[in-house]
Amino acid sequence: MAVKGSSITEKYVERQMNLLHTDEWREYSQPVRGVDVYHQLTGKVREEWLSDCAKERVLTKCLLEQVVEISNLERACRKVVQNGGSAGVDKMSTTELPKWFSENWRDLQESLRTGRYCPEPVLAVEIPKASGGTRQLGIPTVKDRVVQQAIHQVLSPRYEKVFSAHSYGFRPRRSAHQALHASSNLISQGRGWIVDIDLAKFFDTVNQQRLMWTLSRRIGDKGLLKLIHDILKSGIFVDGLVCQRTAGTPQGGLCKALHKPPYAK
C-alpha cells in the first residue's frame, strides 16, 4: 500500500493505475506499491522524484518505435555478431544471423511493432565456477539477442542518467578496476572498511513483478513494457523440456542489464 497521509503518493499511484489499466499490468502495480522508495523519500525530495517519473512517462510513450527503427535494429544485429557466443534453441549461429536479418528484418520489425513477437525459450547451459559448483546460463537465440540489444540501446542512455555514481556493474565505460580505484580513494580519505558482498543466485532470483513495476515508473510505452515482460517470462529449455520462469533474469541474456543499481535520487 502507499504511505498513508501522502496525497502526492496516492495521486501518483492513481496515475500509475490509470496508465497500467489492463489486468495484465495491474498485477505488477498492486502488490508492490509499498516499495521502499516511498519510505526513503520525504517532502520535497519525494515530490521531485514523483514529478520526474511522471515527466519520464510522458516522454517515453513512443519508445517502441525507437526500438524497431531499422537503424537501431541494424546496429543491434552488428553488435550481436561482434559479441559472438553460442547458438540458442534454434541452432542459428551468429555467422548465419546477418543473412537471416537481411531477409527478415521487415517481418521482425512488424511483429515487434504489433506485439506479435514471441521470444523463444532460452537454452540452459551449466558452466563451472572458479569457487566450485556450476553456474547456469540462459542462452537466448541470436534473433532474441538482437531484440534485447535493440531495447538496451534505447533504454540504457536514459537510465544511465539516474543511476548511482557509485555503481560500476554492467555500466558502459565502467569496470571493476574503477571500483577498486574508488575504494582506494576512500581508504586514503580515512575510511576503514571495504565490504565485498556476493549475492548468491542474484540474477536467477530477481523479482520479475517488482522489476516490471520499477520500469513502469519511468516508461510510458505499454507496448515496450509488454515486450520486456514477454522476454522475461519466456521459458528455459532444460534436458529436452521447456520450463516456465516466474523469477529471475538468467545470465547470458541482455535483459539482466535491466536490473541496475539504485537511482541516485
Tab-separated table of C-alpha atoms in Angstrom:
chain	number	residue	atom	x	y	z
A	1	MET	CA	0.000	0.000	0.000
A	2	ALA	CA	1.037	3.611	-0.467
A	3	VAL	CA	2.224	5.632	2.509
A	4	LYS	CA	-0.773	6.842	4.499
A	5	GLY	CA	-1.495	10.540	4.509
A	6	SER	CA	0.577	11.298	1.423
A	7	SER	CA	-1.691	12.839	-1.198
A	8	ILE	CA	1.264	13.078	-3.573
A	9	THR	CA	1.930	9.349	-3.369
A	10	GLU	CA	-1.764	8.499	-3.648
A	11	LYS	CA	-2.108	10.675	-6.757
A	12	TYR	CA	0.989	9.037	-8.210
A	13	VAL	CA	-0.418	5.552	-7.604
A	14	GLU	CA	-3.718	6.627	-9.153
A	15	ARG	CA	-1.914	7.907	-12.257
A	16	GLN	CA	0.119	4.699	-12.371
A	17	MET	CA	-3.014	2.580	-12.185
A	18	ASN	CA	-4.599	4.617	-14.969
A	19	LEU	CA	-1.529	4.001	-17.082
A	20	LEU	CA	-1.423	0.285	-16.307
A	21	HIS	CA	-5.154	-0.223	-16.690
A	22	THR	CA	-5.238	-3.733	-18.119
A	23	ASP	CA	-5.477	-6.846	-15.978
A	24	GLU	CA	-2.078	-7.996	-17.202
A	25	TRP	CA	-0.318	-4.873	-15.962
A	26	ARG	CA	-2.417	-4.360	-12.834
A	27	GLU	CA	-0.734	-7.401	-11.303
A	28	TYR	CA	2.579	-5.521	-11.317
A	29	SER	CA	1.401	-2.323	-9.666
A	30	GLN	CA	-0.802	-3.542	-6.842
A	31	PRO	CA	1.331	-5.902	-4.748
A	32	VAL	CA	4.451	-3.720	-4.778
A	33	ARG	CA	3.073	-0.230	-4.229
A	34	GLY	CA	4.816	-0.178	-0.870
A	35	VAL	CA	8.268	-0.465	-2.422
A	36	ASP	CA	10.851	1.021	-0.063
A	37	VAL	CA	11.304	4.189	-2.100
A	38	TYR	CA	8.128	5.625	-0.531
A	39	HIS	CA	9.636	5.230	2.923
A	40	GLN	CA	13.047	6.552	1.892
A	41	LEU	CA	11.838	9.744	0.215
A	42	THR	CA	10.127	12.555	2.097
A	43	GLY	CA	8.845	16.064	1.482
A	44	LYS	CA	10.290	17.976	-1.435
A	45	VAL	CA	12.583	15.124	-2.466
A	46	ARG	CA	9.577	12.846	-2.891
A	47	GLU	CA	7.703	15.480	-4.851
A	48	GLU	CA	10.652	15.947	-7.200
A	49	TRP	CA	11.078	12.196	-7.639
A	50	LEU	CA	7.418	11.623	-8.445
A	51	SER	CA	7.425	14.630	-10.778
A	52	ASP	CA	10.478	13.281	-12.591
A	53	CYS	CA	8.798	9.881	-13.005
A	54	ALA	CA	5.613	11.453	-14.369
A	55	LYS	CA	7.598	13.533	-16.872
A	56	GLU	CA	9.583	10.486	-17.956
A	57	ARG	CA	6.407	8.509	-18.635
A	58	VAL	CA	5.100	11.297	-20.854
A	59	LEU	CA	8.382	11.438	-22.773
A	60	THR	CA	8.628	7.665	-23.190
A	61	LYS	CA	5.258	6.770	-24.693
A	62	CYS	CA	6.774	6.024	-28.114
A	63	LEU	CA	9.971	4.193	-27.185
A	64	LEU	CA	8.975	1.039	-29.049
A	65	GLU	CA	9.166	2.970	-32.312
A	66	GLN	CA	12.764	3.850	-31.483
A	67	VAL	CA	13.490	0.196	-30.741
A	68	VAL	CA	12.126	-1.010	-34.100
A	69	GLU	CA	13.795	1.703	-36.189
A	70	ILE	CA	15.780	-0.117	-38.866
A	71	SER	CA	18.959	1.778	-37.973
A	72	ASN	CA	18.642	0.649	-34.355
A	73	LEU	CA	17.914	-2.960	-35.338
A	74	GLU	CA	20.860	-2.993	-37.755
A	75	ARG	CA	23.191	-1.672	-35.062
A	76	ALA	CA	21.875	-4.321	-32.667
A	77	CYS	CA	22.463	-7.048	-35.246
A	78	ARG	CA	26.059	-5.920	-35.803
A	79	LYS	CA	26.648	-5.887	-32.036
A	80	VAL	CA	25.316	-9.428	-31.600
A	81	VAL	CA	27.543	-10.677	-34.431
A	82	GLN	CA	30.507	-8.842	-32.914
A	83	ASN	CA	29.878	-10.378	-29.473
A	84	GLY	CA	29.673	-13.896	-30.906
A	85	GLY	CA	28.631	-16.593	-28.455
A	86	SER	CA	26.751	-19.858	-28.667
A	87	ALA	CA	23.586	-20.591	-30.587
A	88	GLY	CA	20.252	-20.876	-28.784
A	89	VAL	CA	17.481	-23.442	-29.073
A	90	ASP	CA	17.033	-22.796	-32.812
A	91	LYS	CA	20.720	-23.627	-33.502
A	92	MET	CA	21.217	-20.434	-35.550
A	93	SER	CA	24.767	-19.112	-35.128
A	94	THR	CA	25.930	-15.508	-35.166
A	95	THR	CA	27.595	-16.113	-38.540
A	96	GLU	CA	24.199	-17.010	-40.003
A	97	LEU	CA	22.469	-14.011	-38.422
A	98	PRO	CA	23.339	-11.289	-40.994
A	99	LYS	CA	21.781	-13.251	-43.867
A	100	TRP	CA	18.667	-14.022	-41.811
A	101	PHE	CA	18.360	-10.390	-40.760
A	102	SER	CA	18.700	-9.032	-44.301
A	103	GLU	CA	15.864	-11.305	-45.429
A	104	ASN	CA	13.554	-10.955	-42.426
A	105	TRP	CA	14.051	-7.527	-40.850
A	106	ARG	CA	10.712	-6.222	-42.126
A	107	ASP	CA	8.821	-9.151	-40.583
A	108	LEU	CA	10.796	-8.728	-37.356
A	109	GLN	CA	10.043	-5.015	-37.270
A	110	GLU	CA	6.328	-5.532	-37.882
A	111	SER	CA	5.966	-8.304	-35.303
A	112	LEU	CA	7.637	-6.107	-32.687
A	113	ARG	CA	5.513	-3.101	-33.593
A	114	THR	CA	2.234	-5.031	-33.438
A	115	GLY	CA	3.029	-7.025	-30.290
A	116	ARG	CA	3.081	-10.364	-32.130
A	117	TYR	CA	6.760	-11.061	-31.451
A	118	CYS	CA	7.185	-14.205	-29.345
A	119	PRO	CA	10.618	-14.754	-27.740
A	120	GLU	CA	11.839	-18.343	-27.787
A	121	PRO	CA	12.914	-20.228	-24.645
A	122	VAL	CA	16.498	-19.710	-23.550
A	123	LEU	CA	18.872	-22.660	-23.662
A	124	ALA	CA	20.112	-23.744	-20.217
A	125	VAL	CA	23.871	-24.307	-20.066
A	126	GLU	CA	25.844	-25.187	-16.926
A	127	ILE	CA	29.373	-23.779	-16.633
A	128	PRO	CA	31.868	-24.432	-13.816
A	129	LYS	CA	32.500	-21.718	-11.216
A	130	ALA	CA	36.015	-20.905	-10.039
A	131	SER	CA	34.857	-21.339	-6.430
A	132	GLY	CA	33.358	-24.755	-7.176
A	133	GLY	CA	29.972	-25.902	-8.374
A	134	THR	CA	28.301	-24.654	-11.516
A	135	ARG	CA	26.525	-21.558	-12.756
A	136	GLN	CA	23.509	-21.802	-15.041
A	137	LEU	CA	23.489	-19.597	-18.109
A	138	GLY	CA	20.399	-18.981	-20.206
A	139	ILE	CA	21.381	-18.546	-23.846
A	140	PRO	CA	18.758	-16.733	-25.965
A	141	THR	CA	18.564	-17.313	-29.704
A	142	VAL	CA	20.577	-14.863	-31.776
A	143	LYS	CA	17.294	-13.354	-33.051
A	144	ASP	CA	16.150	-12.700	-29.487
A	145	ARG	CA	19.572	-11.258	-28.669
A	146	VAL	CA	19.085	-8.745	-31.483
A	147	VAL	CA	15.766	-7.658	-29.939
A	148	GLN	CA	17.256	-7.432	-26.446
A	149	GLN	CA	20.210	-5.438	-27.752
A	150	ALA	CA	17.864	-3.068	-29.600
A	151	ILE	CA	15.933	-2.470	-26.360
A	152	HIS	CA	19.170	-1.984	-24.447
A	153	GLN	CA	20.401	0.633	-26.929
A	154	VAL	CA	17.257	2.708	-26.391
A	155	LEU	CA	16.850	2.346	-22.630
A	156	SER	CA	20.448	2.427	-21.431
A	157	PRO	CA	21.141	6.111	-22.274
A	158	ARG	CA	18.003	7.137	-20.365
A	159	TYR	CA	18.681	5.084	-17.253
A	160	GLU	CA	22.369	5.937	-17.110
A	161	LYS	CA	21.367	9.487	-16.190
A	162	VAL	CA	19.674	8.378	-12.972
A	163	PHE	CA	21.898	5.532	-11.758
A	164	SER	CA	24.112	5.947	-8.735
A	165	ALA	CA	27.534	7.421	-9.364
A	166	HIS	CA	28.923	4.764	-7.025
A	167	SER	CA	27.833	1.709	-9.046
A	168	TYR	CA	30.117	0.046	-11.576
A	169	GLY	CA	28.498	-3.250	-12.579
A	170	PHE	CA	27.001	-3.608	-16.070
A	171	ARG	CA	27.634	0.060	-16.815
A	172	PRO	CA	29.130	1.463	-20.050
A	173	ARG	CA	32.671	2.749	-19.693
A	174	ARG	CA	32.833	1.428	-16.109
A	175	SER	CA	34.739	-1.549	-14.752
A	176	ALA	CA	35.799	-3.444	-11.646
A	177	HIS	CA	39.157	-1.676	-11.840
A	178	GLN	CA	37.409	1.676	-11.441
A	179	ALA	CA	35.566	0.315	-8.412
A	180	LEU	CA	38.896	-0.719	-6.893
A	181	HIS	CA	40.332	2.727	-7.616
A	182	ALA	CA	37.336	4.402	-5.955
A	183	SER	CA	37.766	2.109	-2.933
A	184	SER	CA	41.438	3.033	-2.689
A	185	ASN	CA	40.496	6.701	-2.696
A	186	LEU	CA	38.047	6.126	0.154
A	187	ILE	CA	40.746	4.340	2.158
A	188	SER	CA	43.131	7.252	1.596
A	189	GLN	CA	40.423	9.578	2.932
A	190	GLY	CA	40.375	7.694	6.213
A	191	ARG	CA	37.625	5.143	5.664
A	192	GLY	CA	38.399	1.930	7.499
A	193	TRP	CA	36.301	-0.761	5.834
A	194	ILE	CA	35.641	-2.152	2.368
A	195	VAL	CA	32.898	-4.789	2.291
A	196	ASP	CA	32.729	-7.250	-0.610
A	197	ILE	CA	29.308	-8.911	-0.926
A	198	ASP	CA	28.352	-11.557	-3.458
A	199	LEU	CA	24.609	-12.246	-3.539
A	200	ALA	CA	24.043	-15.919	-4.301
A	201	LYS	CA	21.985	-16.543	-7.445
A	202	PHE	CA	21.052	-12.847	-7.652
A	203	PHE	CA	20.041	-12.755	-11.322
A	204	ASP	CA	18.262	-16.097	-11.013
A	205	THR	CA	16.016	-14.764	-8.244
A	206	VAL	CA	15.228	-11.218	-9.414
A	207	ASN	CA	11.562	-10.475	-8.658
A	208	GLN	CA	10.122	-10.028	-12.151
A	209	GLN	CA	6.983	-8.386	-10.801
A	210	ARG	CA	8.928	-5.695	-8.982
A	211	LEU	CA	11.311	-5.245	-11.912
A	212	MET	CA	8.392	-4.581	-14.253
A	213	TRP	CA	6.841	-2.182	-11.732
A	214	THR	CA	10.162	-0.348	-11.430
A	215	LEU	CA	10.418	0.008	-15.201
A	216	SER	CA	6.802	1.178	-15.443
A	217	ARG	CA	7.543	4.144	-13.170
A	218	ARG	CA	9.611	5.800	-15.902
A	219	ILE	CA	8.472	4.091	-19.117
A	220	GLY	CA	5.128	5.169	-20.578
A	221	ASP	CA	5.154	2.836	-23.599
A	222	LYS	CA	2.977	-0.143	-22.667
A	223	GLY	CA	3.990	-1.965	-25.862
A	224	LEU	CA	7.648	-1.885	-24.823
A	225	LEU	CA	6.792	-2.952	-21.275
A	226	LYS	CA	4.854	-5.915	-22.657
A	227	LEU	CA	7.789	-6.887	-24.880
A	228	ILE	CA	10.193	-6.825	-21.919
A	229	HIS	CA	7.713	-8.844	-19.883
A	230	ASP	CA	7.434	-11.422	-22.679
A	231	ILE	CA	11.227	-11.746	-22.772
A	232	LEU	CA	11.436	-12.210	-19.006
A	233	LYS	CA	8.731	-14.870	-18.841
A	234	SER	CA	9.915	-16.909	-21.845
A	235	GLY	CA	10.702	-20.440	-20.747
A	236	ILE	CA	14.055	-22.112	-20.248
A	237	PHE	CA	14.965	-25.274	-22.184
A	238	VAL	CA	16.429	-27.880	-19.799
A	239	ASP	CA	17.081	-31.528	-20.674
A	240	GLY	CA	14.647	-31.505	-23.568
A	241	LEU	CA	11.846	-29.796	-21.650
A	242	VAL	CA	10.707	-26.148	-21.596
A	243	CYS	CA	10.255	-24.960	-18.012
A	244	GLN	CA	8.352	-21.785	-17.237
A	245	ARG	CA	10.112	-18.970	-15.377
A	246	THR	CA	8.367	-16.861	-12.750
A	247	ALA	CA	11.503	-15.211	-11.376
A	248	GLY	CA	14.960	-14.210	-12.477
A	249	THR	CA	16.763	-12.803	-15.486
A	250	PRO	CA	19.092	-15.702	-16.431
A	251	GLN	CA	22.710	-14.805	-17.022
A	252	GLY	CA	23.545	-14.978	-20.701
A	253	GLY	CA	20.802	-12.609	-21.871
A	254	LEU	CA	20.972	-8.846	-22.150
A	255	CYS	CA	17.825	-8.374	-20.062
A	256	LYS	CA	19.834	-8.930	-16.903
A	257	ALA	CA	21.231	-5.434	-17.507
A	258	LEU	CA	17.760	-4.015	-16.902
A	259	HIS	CA	18.107	-4.752	-13.197
A	260	LYS	CA	20.569	-1.996	-12.359
A	261	PRO	CA	21.828	-0.361	-9.164
A	262	PRO	CA	19.540	2.045	-7.253
A	263	TYR	CA	18.712	5.510	-8.514
A	264	ALA	CA	20.912	8.351	-7.370
A	265	LYS	CA	17.911	10.230	-6.042
